[in-house]
Short mmCIF file of C-alpha atoms in Angstrom, two decimals:
data_model
loop_
_atom_site.label_atom_id
_atom_site.label_comp_id
_atom_site.label_asym_id
_atom_site.label_seq_id
_atom_site.Cartn_x
_atom_site.Cartn_y
_atom_site.Cartn_z
CA MET A 762 0.00 -0.01 0.01
CA PRO A 763 1.55 3.32 -1.02
CA ASP A 764 2.30 5.88 1.68
CA THR A 765 0.68 9.09 0.39
CA ALA A 766 2.31 11.27 3.09
CA HIS A 767 5.74 10.14 1.89
CA ASP A 768 4.69 10.51 -1.79
CA ASP A 769 3.68 14.10 -0.96
CA LEU A 770 7.19 14.79 0.28
CA LEU A 771 8.55 13.86 -3.09
CA ALA A 772 5.88 15.66 -5.12
CA GLY A 773 8.23 18.39 -6.35
CA PHE A 774 10.97 15.96 -7.38
CA THR A 775 11.75 14.68 -10.89
CA ALA A 776 10.33 11.34 -11.92
CA PRO A 777 12.42 8.33 -10.86
CA GLN A 778 15.21 7.57 -13.24
CA PRO A 779 18.10 5.06 -13.23
CA HIS A 780 21.08 6.22 -11.17
CA THR A 781 23.53 6.00 -14.08
CA MET A 782 26.14 8.38 -15.56
CA GLU A 783 23.77 8.95 -18.56
CA THR A 784 20.97 10.10 -16.21
CA VAL A 785 23.09 12.29 -14.04
CA ALA A 786 24.53 14.09 -17.06
CA ASP A 787 21.10 15.73 -17.28
CA ALA A 788 20.95 16.78 -13.64
CA PRO A 789 21.14 20.53 -13.02
CA ARG A 790 24.19 22.46 -11.87
CA ALA A 791 22.15 23.98 -9.07
CA PRO A 792 21.85 23.44 -5.33
CA GLY A 793 19.32 20.90 -4.32
CA VAL A 794 18.41 17.67 -2.67
CA HIS A 795 18.27 14.12 -4.11
CA VAL A 796 16.95 10.76 -3.08
CA VAL A 797 18.15 7.30 -4.16
CA LEU A 798 15.53 4.59 -4.22
CA ASP A 799 15.82 0.82 -4.30
CA GLY A 800 12.60 -0.93 -5.23
CA GLY A 801 10.69 2.29 -4.61
CA VAL A 802 12.11 2.58 -1.07
CA VAL A 803 14.18 5.70 -0.23
CA ILE A 804 17.63 4.36 0.79
CA TYR A 805 19.61 7.65 0.75
CA VAL A 806 18.94 11.38 0.95
CA GLY A 807 21.68 13.75 -0.09
CA ARG A 808 22.05 17.49 -0.67
CA THR A 809 24.50 19.89 -2.26
CA ARG A 810 24.90 23.66 -2.15
CA ARG A 811 26.62 23.45 -5.56
CA GLY A 812 25.67 21.39 -8.51
CA MET A 813 23.62 18.23 -8.19
CA ARG A 814 25.16 16.85 -11.36
CA ASP A 815 28.63 16.69 -9.78
CA ARG A 816 27.31 15.27 -6.54
CA LEU A 817 25.41 12.49 -8.24
CA ARG A 818 28.49 11.64 -10.22
CA GLN A 819 30.54 11.40 -7.03
CA HIS A 820 28.15 8.77 -5.69
CA LEU A 821 28.79 6.71 -8.84
CA ASN A 822 32.50 7.12 -9.52
CA GLY A 823 33.89 8.93 -6.51
CA ASN A 824 35.72 7.35 -3.63
CA ARG A 825 34.75 6.32 -0.15
CA ASP A 826 36.02 9.52 1.34
CA SER A 827 34.08 11.79 -1.04
CA SER A 828 30.63 10.21 -0.83
CA VAL A 829 28.85 8.63 2.14
CA LEU A 830 26.60 6.72 -0.24
CA HIS A 831 29.59 5.39 -2.23
CA ASP A 832 31.18 4.24 1.09
CA GLN A 833 28.01 2.64 2.49
CA VAL A 834 27.27 0.75 -0.72
CA GLY A 835 30.93 -0.31 -0.83
CA GLN A 836 30.66 -1.67 2.71
CA LEU A 837 27.60 -3.61 1.69
CA LEU A 838 29.40 -5.16 -1.30
CA ASP A 839 32.76 -5.79 0.36
CA THR A 840 33.68 -9.40 0.97
CA PRO A 841 36.38 -10.73 3.34
CA GLY A 842 39.74 -9.87 1.73
CA ASN A 843 38.14 -8.02 -1.24
CA ALA A 844 36.99 -4.41 -1.25
CA ALA A 845 34.28 -3.58 -3.77
CA SER A 846 35.57 -1.47 -6.67
CA ALA A 847 34.13 1.82 -7.84
CA ALA A 848 32.75 -0.07 -10.81
CA ASP A 849 31.00 -2.58 -8.50
CA ILE A 850 29.47 0.28 -6.54
CA ALA A 851 28.38 2.09 -9.69
CA GLY A 852 26.83 -1.13 -10.99
CA TRP A 853 24.82 -1.64 -7.79
CA LEU A 854 23.67 1.97 -7.78
CA GLY A 855 22.80 1.68 -11.47
CA ARG A 856 19.97 -0.67 -10.60
CA CYS A 857 18.57 1.99 -8.18
CA GLU A 858 16.63 5.03 -9.16
CA VAL A 859 17.38 8.65 -8.38
CA ARG A 860 15.11 11.77 -8.06
CA TRP A 861 16.09 15.33 -7.40
CA GLN A 862 14.68 18.74 -6.68
CA GLU A 863 16.33 22.17 -6.94
CA THR A 864 16.05 24.17 -3.72
CA ASP A 865 17.84 27.13 -2.12
CA ASN A 866 17.56 25.34 1.28
CA PRO A 867 19.06 21.91 0.59
CA GLU A 868 19.98 21.40 4.33
CA GLY A 869 16.44 21.87 5.57
CA ALA A 870 14.95 19.78 2.79
CA LYS A 871 17.36 16.96 3.42
CA GLU A 872 16.71 16.95 7.14
CA ALA A 873 12.94 16.76 6.68
CA LEU A 874 13.30 13.88 4.23
CA VAL A 875 15.79 11.94 6.41
CA VAL A 876 13.40 12.25 9.39
CA ALA A 877 10.47 11.08 7.32
CA PHE A 878 12.16 8.21 5.38
CA LYS A 879 14.94 7.07 7.79
CA PRO A 880 17.04 5.88 4.83
CA ARG A 881 19.36 2.94 5.48
CA PHE A 882 22.44 4.57 3.90
CA ASN A 883 22.31 7.91 5.72
CA ARG A 884 24.81 7.84 8.59
CA GLN A 885 22.52 9.46 11.11
CA VAL A 886 18.95 10.50 11.30
CA PRO A 887 18.50 13.94 12.93
CA LYS A 888 16.09 14.18 15.82
CA PRO A 889 12.76 15.74 14.69
CA ARG A 890 12.14 19.21 15.94
CA ASP A 891 8.97 19.96 17.86
CA ALA A 892 6.30 21.80 15.96
CA GLU A 893 6.97 25.09 17.71
CA GLY A 894 10.78 25.14 17.65
CA GLY A 895 11.65 24.67 13.96
CA GLU A 896 11.87 27.08 11.14
#
């Protein structure tokens, strides 16, 4: 059963697209927030104050120090005595989908999405603010 409250949170985002280099080549060079989905489930929420295109590329072909998502997927794919390669990680992410939204407040948008979705590959989930205390 679809969760309409969660669907509403993604209403302003692009349609889901494969998380591949071809797809991210069309991402904007603007600040924004992005979500990575596996089987329709949000598994990562990211943000950038610069270009989303560059950030989405880092997830695919960066290194474990430059991208939390790249590192987390790498840890998932690592086997004893064999670290997953960047190509292995990009291949795994390529079967996932990505959506993005341009925003001038990527930090706030990311925090709200992480609280709502509790994605498995975000390192920490911020504590929700009470209704009177947040901006």
